[in-house]
Amino acid sequence: MTKIIDINGVKIGGKEPFALITGPCQLESLDHARMMAERIAEACAPTKTGFIFKASYDKANRSSISTKRGLGMEEGLTILSKIREEFGCPILTDVHDAHQCAPAGEAVDVIQIPAFLCRQTDLLLAAGETGAAVNVKKGQFLAPWDMGNVAEKIASTGNERIMLCDRGTSFGYNTLVSDFRGLPIMAATGYPVVFDATHSVQQPGGQGTTSGGQREFAPVLARAAVAVGVSALFIETHEDPDNAPSDGPNMIPIEEMKALIGNLARYDSISKES
């Protein structure tokens, strides 16, 4: 059984009900973030599902130089700090360089390491040294058992508030596949495992200058993950995914989240009965 991490009141791991990491892919404005946080809270309320609000201030690995990257670190962290203060929920955001970790660690509760950067030692050490929880996405190029080495780098700082996140594995050009054997394999490290349902249905670079996706399959994969017994789900959402600035094709419309969370909660309770 994995250890339990308490992130500002949201417990992740062990036999705890699944927690939800959710929000828009890219920060758009303070007003938009407020609206999304309010609607997410409403969607989670019936099942009392603990959620961590996520959004990125910079999408540094966009497919093309012409696509929008975001608001930038200074404005983005200011907005995320306000959301944490106003809604009382934990906050997650990505970092891309070691120097971003310290300021991000002051503004948010969870620092996320993008999949392409999961073996960058200096970045992992800097994230661990903040004392914030760290969610590391497994590289699309890595085997699940390789994530033990990734976790060990962070834990070497004395910070064991680590989550390991699967977001699919490269399978030919512009395609990802989810191998659910990897979830218990990563859980064998003792750290809580997160399944990223929306990025697992992404088609990287599938639209030429942007990534495509098949959002209709995200709920299917999410159900499979909770049936396996993950500690948390990562599901990006937006009120108008088709017009979102990033990852629209794989995000779930916010109006569908309440029903989806309720459905997932039932699967989760069954998988954790024993």
PDB file of C-alpha atoms in Angstrom:
ATOM      1  CA  MET A   1       0.000   0.000   0.000  1.00  0.00           C
ATOM      2  CA  THR A   2       1.256   3.477  -0.816  1.00  0.00           C
ATOM      3  CA  LYS A   3       1.935   6.151   1.763  1.00  0.00           C
ATOM      4  CA  ILE A   4      -0.618   8.897   2.328  1.00  0.00           C
ATOM      5  CA  ILE A   5       0.286  12.491   1.481  1.00  0.00           C
ATOM      6  CA  ASP A   6      -1.745  15.336   2.988  1.00  0.00           C
ATOM      7  CA  ILE A   7      -1.832  18.309   0.634  1.00  0.00           C
ATOM      8  CA  ASN A   8      -3.596  21.179   2.365  1.00  0.00           C
ATOM      9  CA  GLY A   9      -6.319  18.867   3.614  1.00  0.00           C
ATOM     10  CA  VAL A  10      -6.587  16.674   0.522  1.00  0.00           C
ATOM     11  CA  LYS A  11      -5.321  13.189   1.361  1.00  0.00           C
ATOM     12  CA  ILE A  12      -3.789  11.159  -1.458  1.00  0.00           C
ATOM     13  CA  GLY A  13      -2.692   7.533  -1.219  1.00  0.00           C
ATOM     14  CA  GLY A  14      -3.353   4.412   0.796  1.00  0.00           C
ATOM     15  CA  LYS A  15      -7.038   3.474   0.823  1.00  0.00           C
ATOM     16  CA  GLU A  16      -8.183   7.093   0.654  1.00  0.00           C
ATOM     17  CA  PRO A  17     -10.830   7.863  -1.995  1.00  0.00           C
ATOM     18  CA  PHE A  18      -9.304   9.120  -5.206  1.00  0.00           C
ATOM     19  CA  ALA A  19      -8.419  12.789  -5.310  1.00  0.00           C
ATOM     20  CA  LEU A  20      -8.862  14.874  -8.435  1.00  0.00           C
ATOM     21  CA  ILE A  21      -6.242  17.109 -10.039  1.00  0.00           C
ATOM     22  CA  THR A  22      -8.229  19.268 -12.394  1.00  0.00           C
ATOM     23  CA  GLY A  23      -8.510  22.620 -14.093  1.00  0.00           C
ATOM     24  CA  PRO A  24      -7.802  24.209 -17.459  1.00  0.00           C
ATOM     25  CA  CYS A  25      -4.615  23.307 -19.278  1.00  0.00           C
ATOM     26  CA  GLN A  26      -3.482  26.923 -19.565  1.00  0.00           C
ATOM     27  CA  LEU A  27      -4.155  29.913 -17.331  1.00  0.00           C
ATOM     28  CA  GLU A  28      -6.162  32.511 -19.228  1.00  0.00           C
ATOM     29  CA  SER A  29      -7.044  35.186 -16.647  1.00  0.00           C
ATOM     30  CA  LEU A  30      -7.942  35.594 -12.983  1.00  0.00           C
ATOM     31  CA  ASP A  31     -11.646  35.772 -13.803  1.00  0.00           C
ATOM     32  CA  HIS A  32     -11.470  32.590 -15.874  1.00  0.00           C
ATOM     33  CA  ALA A  33      -9.555  30.744 -13.161  1.00  0.00           C
ATOM     34  CA  ARG A  34     -12.127  31.847 -10.557  1.00  0.00           C
ATOM     35  CA  MET A  35     -14.983  30.657 -12.730  1.00  0.00           C
ATOM     36  CA  MET A  36     -13.333  27.289 -13.330  1.00  0.00           C
ATOM     37  CA  ALA A  37     -12.471  26.784  -9.640  1.00  0.00           C
ATOM     38  CA  GLU A  38     -16.052  27.558  -8.633  1.00  0.00           C
ATOM     39  CA  ARG A  39     -17.527  25.134 -11.168  1.00  0.00           C
ATOM     40  CA  ILE A  40     -15.036  22.413 -10.224  1.00  0.00           C
ATOM     41  CA  ALA A  41     -15.931  22.807  -6.546  1.00  0.00           C
ATOM     42  CA  GLU A  42     -19.614  22.448  -7.453  1.00  0.00           C
ATOM     43  CA  ALA A  43     -18.897  19.303  -9.496  1.00  0.00           C
ATOM     44  CA  CYS A  44     -16.924  17.699  -6.656  1.00  0.00           C
ATOM     45  CA  ALA A  45     -19.337  18.620  -3.856  1.00  0.00           C
ATOM     46  CA  PRO A  46     -21.908  15.786  -4.193  1.00  0.00           C
ATOM     47  CA  THR A  47     -19.247  13.086  -3.720  1.00  0.00           C
ATOM     48  CA  LYS A  48     -17.062  15.203  -1.405  1.00  0.00           C
ATOM     49  CA  THR A  49     -14.168  14.508  -3.762  1.00  0.00           C
ATOM     50  CA  GLY A  50     -11.029  16.363  -2.750  1.00  0.00           C
ATOM     51  CA  PHE A  51      -9.570  18.359  -5.612  1.00  0.00           C
ATOM     52  CA  ILE A  52      -6.359  20.155  -6.448  1.00  0.00           C
ATOM     53  CA  PHE A  53      -6.813  23.038  -8.865  1.00  0.00           C
ATOM     54  CA  LYS A  54      -4.280  22.965 -11.700  1.00  0.00           C
ATOM     55  CA  ALA A  55      -3.336  25.353 -14.462  1.00  0.00           C
ATOM     56  CA  SER A  56      -0.112  26.195 -16.273  1.00  0.00           C
ATOM     57  CA  TYR A  57       1.375  29.676 -16.476  1.00  0.00           C
ATOM     58  CA  ASP A  58       3.646  28.585 -19.330  1.00  0.00           C
ATOM     59  CA  LYS A  59       3.260  25.776 -21.851  1.00  0.00           C
ATOM     60  CA  ALA A  60       6.922  25.551 -22.735  1.00  0.00           C
ATOM     61  CA  ASN A  61       6.713  22.431 -24.908  1.00  0.00           C
ATOM     62  CA  ARG A  62       4.149  23.598 -27.466  1.00  0.00           C
ATOM     63  CA  SER A  63       4.213  21.922 -30.867  1.00  0.00           C
ATOM     64  CA  SER A  64       4.901  25.152 -32.755  1.00  0.00           C
ATOM     65  CA  ILE A  65       6.496  28.552 -32.113  1.00  0.00           C
ATOM     66  CA  SER A  66       3.199  30.098 -33.270  1.00  0.00           C
ATOM     67  CA  THR A  67       0.998  28.616 -30.516  1.00  0.00           C
ATOM     68  CA  LYS A  68       0.188  30.422 -27.265  1.00  0.00           C
ATOM     69  CA  ARG A  69       2.355  29.616 -24.260  1.00  0.00           C
ATOM     70  CA  GLY A  70       0.482  31.390 -21.488  1.00  0.00           C
ATOM     71  CA  LEU A  71       0.596  34.352 -19.093  1.00  0.00           C
ATOM     72  CA  GLY A  72       4.129  33.871 -17.810  1.00  0.00           C
ATOM     73  CA  MET A  73       5.410  32.984 -14.359  1.00  0.00           C
ATOM     74  CA  GLU A  74       4.948  36.274 -12.487  1.00  0.00           C
ATOM     75  CA  GLU A  75       1.336  36.906 -13.489  1.00  0.00           C
ATOM     76  CA  GLY A  76       0.482  33.206 -13.407  1.00  0.00           C
ATOM     77  CA  LEU A  77       1.742  32.596  -9.879  1.00  0.00           C
ATOM     78  CA  THR A  78      -0.073  35.710  -8.660  1.00  0.00           C
ATOM     79  CA  ILE A  79      -3.347  34.356 -10.050  1.00  0.00           C
ATOM     80  CA  LEU A  80      -2.776  30.882  -8.615  1.00  0.00           C
ATOM     81  CA  SER A  81      -2.008  32.350  -5.183  1.00  0.00           C
ATOM     82  CA  LYS A  82      -5.304  34.238  -5.268  1.00  0.00           C
ATOM     83  CA  ILE A  83      -7.242  31.095  -6.223  1.00  0.00           C
ATOM     84  CA  ARG A  84      -5.660  29.226  -3.307  1.00  0.00           C
ATOM     85  CA  GLU A  85      -6.554  32.037  -0.920  1.00  0.00           C
ATOM     86  CA  GLU A  86     -10.117  32.521  -2.162  1.00  0.00           C
ATOM     87  CA  PHE A  87     -11.155  28.872  -2.534  1.00  0.00           C
ATOM     88  CA  GLY A  88      -8.980  27.227   0.115  1.00  0.00           C
ATOM     89  CA  CYS A  89      -8.014  24.449  -2.284  1.00  0.00           C
ATOM     90  CA  PRO A  90      -4.511  23.151  -3.021  1.00  0.00           C
ATOM     91  CA  ILE A  91      -2.924  24.393  -6.238  1.00  0.00           C
ATOM     92  CA  LEU A  92      -0.697  22.635  -8.798  1.00  0.00           C
ATOM     93  CA  THR A  93       1.366  24.092 -11.608  1.00  0.00           C
ATOM     94  CA  ASP A  94       4.217  23.005 -13.876  1.00  0.00           C
ATOM     95  CA  VAL A  95       7.828  24.119 -13.770  1.00  0.00           C
ATOM     96  CA  HIS A  96      10.333  23.812 -16.581  1.00  0.00           C
ATOM     97  CA  ASP A  97      13.626  25.102 -15.162  1.00  0.00           C
ATOM     98  CA  ALA A  98      15.287  24.656 -11.781  1.00  0.00           C
ATOM     99  CA  HIS A  99      15.154  28.399 -11.080  1.00  0.00           C
ATOM    100  CA  GLN A 100      11.332  28.367 -11.333  1.00  0.00           C
ATOM    101  CA  CYS A 101      10.932  25.921  -8.443  1.00  0.00           C
ATOM    102  CA  ALA A 102      11.542  28.227  -5.474  1.00  0.00           C
ATOM    103  CA  PRO A 103       9.023  30.944  -6.485  1.00  0.00           C
ATOM    104  CA  ALA A 104       6.506  28.318  -7.594  1.00  0.00           C
ATOM    105  CA  GLY A 105       6.896  26.505  -4.282  1.00  0.00           C
ATOM    106  CA  GLU A 106       5.860  29.663  -2.419  1.00  0.00           C
ATOM    107  CA  ALA A 107       2.715  30.144  -4.515  1.00  0.00           C
ATOM    108  CA  VAL A 108       1.409  26.587  -4.977  1.00  0.00           C
ATOM    109  CA  ASP A 109       1.077  23.354  -3.021  1.00  0.00           C
ATOM    110  CA  VAL A 110       2.184  20.916  -5.722  1.00  0.00           C
ATOM    111  CA  ILE A 111       4.993  21.346  -8.225  1.00  0.00           C
ATOM    112  CA  GLN A 112       4.554  19.280 -11.353  1.00  0.00           C
ATOM    113  CA  ILE A 113       7.438  17.974 -13.443  1.00  0.00           C
ATOM    114  CA  PRO A 114       6.442  17.605 -17.113  1.00  0.00           C
ATOM    115  CA  ALA A 115       6.902  14.192 -18.703  1.00  0.00           C
ATOM    116  CA  PHE A 116       9.632  15.286 -21.094  1.00  0.00           C
ATOM    117  CA  LEU A 117      11.677  16.600 -18.135  1.00  0.00           C
ATOM    118  CA  CYS A 118      11.225  13.734 -15.682  1.00  0.00           C
ATOM    119  CA  ARG A 119      14.905  12.714 -15.770  1.00  0.00           C
ATOM    120  CA  GLN A 120      16.351  16.234 -15.401  1.00  0.00           C
ATOM    121  CA  THR A 121      18.240  15.816 -12.145  1.00  0.00           C
ATOM    122  CA  ASP A 122      18.744  19.491 -11.307  1.00  0.00           C
ATOM    123  CA  LEU A 123      15.048  20.190 -11.868  1.00  0.00           C
ATOM    124  CA  LEU A 124      13.980  17.253  -9.678  1.00  0.00           C
ATOM    125  CA  LEU A 125      16.329  18.265  -6.877  1.00  0.00           C
ATOM    126  CA  ALA A 126      15.199  21.901  -6.984  1.00  0.00           C
ATOM    127  CA  ALA A 127      11.556  20.806  -6.852  1.00  0.00           C
ATOM    128  CA  GLY A 128      12.218  18.520  -3.898  1.00  0.00           C
ATOM    129  CA  GLU A 129      14.080  21.222  -2.002  1.00  0.00           C
ATOM    130  CA  THR A 130      10.999  23.487  -1.983  1.00  0.00           C
ATOM    131  CA  GLY A 131       9.216  21.131   0.433  1.00  0.00           C
ATOM    132  CA  ALA A 132       6.104  21.274  -1.742  1.00  0.00           C
ATOM    133  CA  ALA A 133       4.524  18.040  -2.923  1.00  0.00           C
ATOM    134  CA  VAL A 134       5.923  16.975  -6.293  1.00  0.00           C
ATOM    135  CA  ASN A 135       3.894  15.287  -9.035  1.00  0.00           C
ATOM    136  CA  VAL A 136       6.204  13.752 -11.635  1.00  0.00           C
ATOM    137  CA  LYS A 137       4.757  12.708 -14.957  1.00  0.00           C
ATOM    138  CA  LYS A 138       6.298   9.551 -16.352  1.00  0.00           C
ATOM    139  CA  GLY A 139       8.047  10.254 -19.624  1.00  0.00           C
ATOM    140  CA  GLN A 140       6.291   8.810 -22.653  1.00  0.00           C
ATOM    141  CA  PHE A 141       9.632   7.144 -23.365  1.00  0.00           C
ATOM    142  CA  LEU A 142      10.108   5.514 -19.933  1.00  0.00           C
ATOM    143  CA  ALA A 143       9.129   2.128 -18.548  1.00  0.00           C
ATOM    144  CA  PRO A 144       7.092   2.324 -15.327  1.00  0.00           C
ATOM    145  CA  TRP A 145       9.840   0.638 -13.296  1.00  0.00           C
ATOM    146  CA  ASP A 146      12.224   3.446 -14.293  1.00  0.00           C
ATOM    147  CA  MET A 147      10.218   5.872 -12.160  1.00  0.00           C
ATOM    148  CA  GLY A 148      11.769   4.466  -9.005  1.00  0.00           C
ATOM    149  CA  ASN A 149      15.017   6.205  -9.950  1.00  0.00           C
ATOM    150  CA  VAL A 150      13.122   9.440 -10.572  1.00  0.00           C
ATOM    151  CA  ALA A 151      11.478   9.296  -7.138  1.00  0.00           C
ATOM    152  CA  GLU A 152      14.817   8.514  -5.504  1.00  0.00           C
ATOM    153  CA  LYS A 153      16.305  11.746  -6.844  1.00  0.00           C
ATOM    154  CA  ILE A 154      13.549  13.828  -5.250  1.00  0.00           C
ATOM    155  CA  ALA A 155      13.603  11.833  -2.000  1.00  0.00           C
ATOM    156  CA  SER A 156      17.349  12.475  -1.698  1.00  0.00           C
ATOM    157  CA  THR A 157      16.450  16.070  -0.746  1.00  0.00           C
ATOM    158  CA  GLY A 158      14.517  14.779   2.285  1.00  0.00           C
ATOM    159  CA  ASN A 159      11.194  15.447   0.596  1.00  0.00           C
ATOM    160  CA  GLU A 160       9.116  12.282   0.201  1.00  0.00           C
ATOM    161  CA  ARG A 161       5.865  14.044  -0.689  1.00  0.00           C
ATOM    162  CA  ILE A 162       6.051  12.492  -4.139  1.00  0.00           C
ATOM    163  CA  MET A 163       3.383  11.382  -6.617  1.00  0.00           C
ATOM    164  CA  LEU A 164       4.107   9.427  -9.794  1.00  0.00           C
ATOM    165  CA  CYS A 165       1.833  10.137 -12.743  1.00  0.00           C
ATOM    166  CA  ASP A 166       1.206   8.064 -15.866  1.00  0.00           C
ATOM    167  CA  ARG A 167       0.146   9.929 -18.993  1.00  0.00           C
ATOM    168  CA  GLY A 168       0.540   7.267 -21.656  1.00  0.00           C
ATOM    169  CA  THR A 169       3.480   5.830 -23.536  1.00  0.00           C
ATOM    170  CA  SER A 170       4.637   6.622 -27.070  1.00  0.00           C
ATOM    171  CA  PHE A 171       3.179   4.172 -29.560  1.00  0.00           C
ATOM    172  CA  GLY A 172       4.162   5.054 -33.095  1.00  0.00           C
ATOM    173  CA  TYR A 173       3.843   8.546 -34.525  1.00  0.00           C
ATOM    174  CA  ASN A 174       1.397  11.010 -32.853  1.00  0.00           C
ATOM    175  CA  THR A 175      -0.086   8.235 -30.720  1.00  0.00           C
ATOM    176  CA  LEU A 176      -0.028   7.186 -27.066  1.00  0.00           C
ATOM    177  CA  VAL A 177      -1.114   3.936 -25.428  1.00  0.00           C
ATOM    178  CA  SER A 178      -1.959   3.296 -21.758  1.00  0.00           C
ATOM    179  CA  ASP A 179      -0.530   0.142 -20.183  1.00  0.00           C
ATOM    180  CA  PHE A 180      -2.423  -0.323 -16.917  1.00  0.00           C
ATOM    181  CA  ARG A 181       0.156  -2.798 -15.647  1.00  0.00           C
ATOM    182  CA  GLY A 182       2.317   0.267 -15.075  1.00  0.00           C
ATOM    183  CA  LEU A 183       0.061   1.675 -12.340  1.00  0.00           C
ATOM    184  CA  PRO A 184       0.648  -1.082  -9.738  1.00  0.00           C
ATOM    185  CA  ILE A 185       4.275  -1.299 -10.843  1.00  0.00           C
ATOM    186  CA  MET A 186       4.788   2.379  -9.982  1.00  0.00           C
ATOM    187  CA  ALA A 187       2.756   1.976  -6.775  1.00  0.00           C
ATOM    188  CA  ALA A 188       5.277  -0.654  -5.666  1.00  0.00           C
ATOM    189  CA  THR A 189       7.670   2.257  -5.009  1.00  0.00           C
ATOM    190  CA  GLY A 190       5.425   3.176  -2.063  1.00  0.00           C
ATOM    191  CA  TYR A 191       4.436   6.531  -3.559  1.00  0.00           C
ATOM    192  CA  PRO A 192       0.868   7.442  -4.593  1.00  0.00           C
ATOM    193  CA  VAL A 193       0.110   6.977  -8.280  1.00  0.00           C
ATOM    194  CA  VAL A 194      -1.826   9.454 -10.411  1.00  0.00           C
ATOM    195  CA  PHE A 195      -3.388   8.614 -13.766  1.00  0.00           C
ATOM    196  CA  ASP A 196      -3.629  11.442 -16.289  1.00  0.00           C
ATOM    197  CA  ALA A 197      -6.742  10.548 -18.265  1.00  0.00           C
ATOM    198  CA  THR A 198      -6.833  13.546 -20.574  1.00  0.00           C
ATOM    199  CA  HIS A 199      -3.200  13.638 -21.714  1.00  0.00           C
ATOM    200  CA  SER A 200      -3.314   9.884 -22.249  1.00  0.00           C
ATOM    201  CA  VAL A 201      -5.769  10.475 -25.110  1.00  0.00           C
ATOM    202  CA  GLN A 202      -3.669  13.264 -26.575  1.00  0.00           C
ATOM    203  CA  GLN A 203      -2.283  12.901 -30.088  1.00  0.00           C
ATOM    204  CA  PRO A 204       1.055  14.757 -29.739  1.00  0.00           C
ATOM    205  CA  GLY A 205       1.591  17.059 -32.700  1.00  0.00           C
ATOM    206  CA  GLY A 206      -1.342  15.335 -34.377  1.00  0.00           C
ATOM    207  CA  GLN A 207      -2.699  18.512 -35.944  1.00  0.00           C
ATOM    208  CA  GLY A 208       0.572  19.735 -37.384  1.00  0.00           C
ATOM    209  CA  THR A 209       1.222  22.867 -35.332  1.00  0.00           C
ATOM    210  CA  THR A 210      -0.886  21.688 -32.375  1.00  0.00           C
ATOM    211  CA  SER A 211      -1.704  18.415 -30.658  1.00  0.00           C
ATOM    212  CA  GLY A 212      -4.903  16.539 -31.317  1.00  0.00           C
ATOM    213  CA  GLY A 213      -6.830  14.298 -28.989  1.00  0.00           C
ATOM    214  CA  GLN A 214      -9.791  11.996 -28.486  1.00  0.00           C
ATOM    215  CA  ARG A 215     -11.567  13.295 -25.396  1.00  0.00           C
ATOM    216  CA  GLU A 216     -14.354  10.737 -25.747  1.00  0.00           C
ATOM    217  CA  PHE A 217     -11.948   8.066 -24.498  1.00  0.00           C
ATOM    218  CA  ALA A 218     -10.739   9.951 -21.396  1.00  0.00           C
ATOM    219  CA  PRO A 219     -13.663   8.770 -19.205  1.00  0.00           C
ATOM    220  CA  VAL A 220     -13.067   5.190 -20.381  1.00  0.00           C
ATOM    221  CA  LEU A 221      -9.419   5.278 -19.328  1.00  0.00           C
ATOM    222  CA  ALA A 222     -10.275   7.055 -16.078  1.00  0.00           C
ATOM    223  CA  ARG A 223     -12.707   4.279 -15.133  1.00  0.00           C
ATOM    224  CA  ALA A 224     -10.061   1.670 -15.887  1.00  0.00           C
ATOM    225  CA  ALA A 225      -7.531   3.512 -13.716  1.00  0.00           C
ATOM    226  CA  VAL A 226      -9.790   3.767 -10.658  1.00  0.00           C
ATOM    227  CA  ALA A 227     -10.702   0.108 -11.103  1.00  0.00           C
ATOM    228  CA  VAL A 228      -6.986  -0.680 -10.852  1.00  0.00           C
ATOM    229  CA  GLY A 229      -6.847   1.453  -7.705  1.00  0.00           C
ATOM    230  CA  VAL A 230      -4.991   4.713  -8.334  1.00  0.00           C
ATOM    231  CA  SER A 231      -4.659   7.383  -5.654  1.00  0.00           C
ATOM    232  CA  ALA A 232      -5.599  10.326  -7.866  1.00  0.00           C
ATOM    233  CA  LEU A 233      -6.846  11.220 -11.306  1.00  0.00           C
ATOM    234  CA  PHE A 234      -5.600  14.097 -13.438  1.00  0.00           C
ATOM    235  CA  ILE A 235      -8.399  15.364 -15.699  1.00  0.00           C
ATOM    236  CA  GLU A 236      -8.177  18.717 -17.444  1.00  0.00           C
ATOM    237  CA  THR A 237     -11.438  20.566 -18.031  1.00  0.00           C
ATOM    238  CA  HIS A 238     -12.704  23.727 -19.707  1.00  0.00           C
ATOM    239  CA  GLU A 239     -16.045  25.394 -20.348  1.00  0.00           C
ATOM    240  CA  ASP A 240     -15.343  25.497 -24.121  1.00  0.00           C
ATOM    241  CA  PRO A 241     -12.605  22.981 -24.945  1.00  0.00           C
ATOM    242  CA  ASP A 242     -12.834  23.444 -28.702  1.00  0.00           C
ATOM    243  CA  ASN A 243     -11.785  27.074 -28.293  1.00  0.00           C
ATOM    244  CA  ALA A 244      -9.299  26.640 -25.439  1.00  0.00           C
ATOM    245  CA  PRO A 245      -5.762  27.959 -26.042  1.00  0.00           C
ATOM    246  CA  SER A 246      -4.128  24.595 -25.260  1.00  0.00           C
ATOM    247  CA  ASP A 247      -5.041  20.885 -25.341  1.00  0.00           C
ATOM    248  CA  GLY A 248      -8.692  21.485 -26.178  1.00  0.00           C
ATOM    249  CA  PRO A 249      -9.161  18.190 -28.082  1.00  0.00           C
ATOM    250  CA  ASN A 250      -8.495  16.100 -24.977  1.00  0.00           C
ATOM    251  CA  MET A 251     -10.123  18.239 -22.250  1.00  0.00           C
ATOM    252  CA  ILE A 252     -13.499  17.323 -20.727  1.00  0.00           C
ATOM    253  CA  PRO A 253     -16.271  19.958 -20.892  1.00  0.00           C
ATOM    254  CA  ILE A 254     -16.878  21.282 -17.373  1.00  0.00           C
ATOM    255  CA  GLU A 255     -20.620  20.582 -17.595  1.00  0.00           C
ATOM    256  CA  GLU A 256     -19.823  16.853 -17.876  1.00  0.00           C
ATOM    257  CA  MET A 257     -17.550  16.708 -14.836  1.00  0.00           C
ATOM    258  CA  LYS A 258     -20.168  16.270 -12.100  1.00  0.00           C
ATOM    259  CA  ALA A 259     -21.618  13.119 -13.665  1.00  0.00           C
ATOM    260  CA  LEU A 260     -18.155  11.780 -14.484  1.00  0.00           C
ATOM    261  CA  ILE A 261     -16.872  12.285 -10.927  1.00  0.00           C
ATOM    262  CA  GLY A 262     -19.940  10.537  -9.521  1.00  0.00           C
ATOM    263  CA  ASN A 263     -19.400   7.594 -11.840  1.00  0.00           C
ATOM    264  CA  LEU A 264     -15.704   7.372 -10.994  1.00  0.00           C
ATOM    265  CA  ALA A 265     -16.418   7.542  -7.256  1.00  0.00           C
ATOM    266  CA  ARG A 266     -18.530   4.383  -7.512  1.00  0.00           C
ATOM    267  CA  TYR A 267     -15.760   2.485  -9.329  1.00  0.00           C
ATOM    268  CA  ASP A 268     -13.217   3.757  -6.829  1.00  0.00           C
ATOM    269  CA  SER A 269     -15.199   2.612  -3.794  1.00  0.00           C
ATOM    270  CA  ILE A 270     -15.502  -0.901  -5.198  1.00  0.00           C
ATOM    271  CA  SER A 271     -11.787  -1.165  -6.016  1.00  0.00           C
ATOM    272  CA  LYS A 272     -10.800  -0.094  -2.492  1.00  0.00           C
ATOM    273  CA  GLU A 273     -13.280  -2.244  -0.546  1.00  0.00           C
ATOM    274  CA  SER A 274     -10.846  -5.082   0.127  1.00  0.00           C
TER     275      SER A 274
END
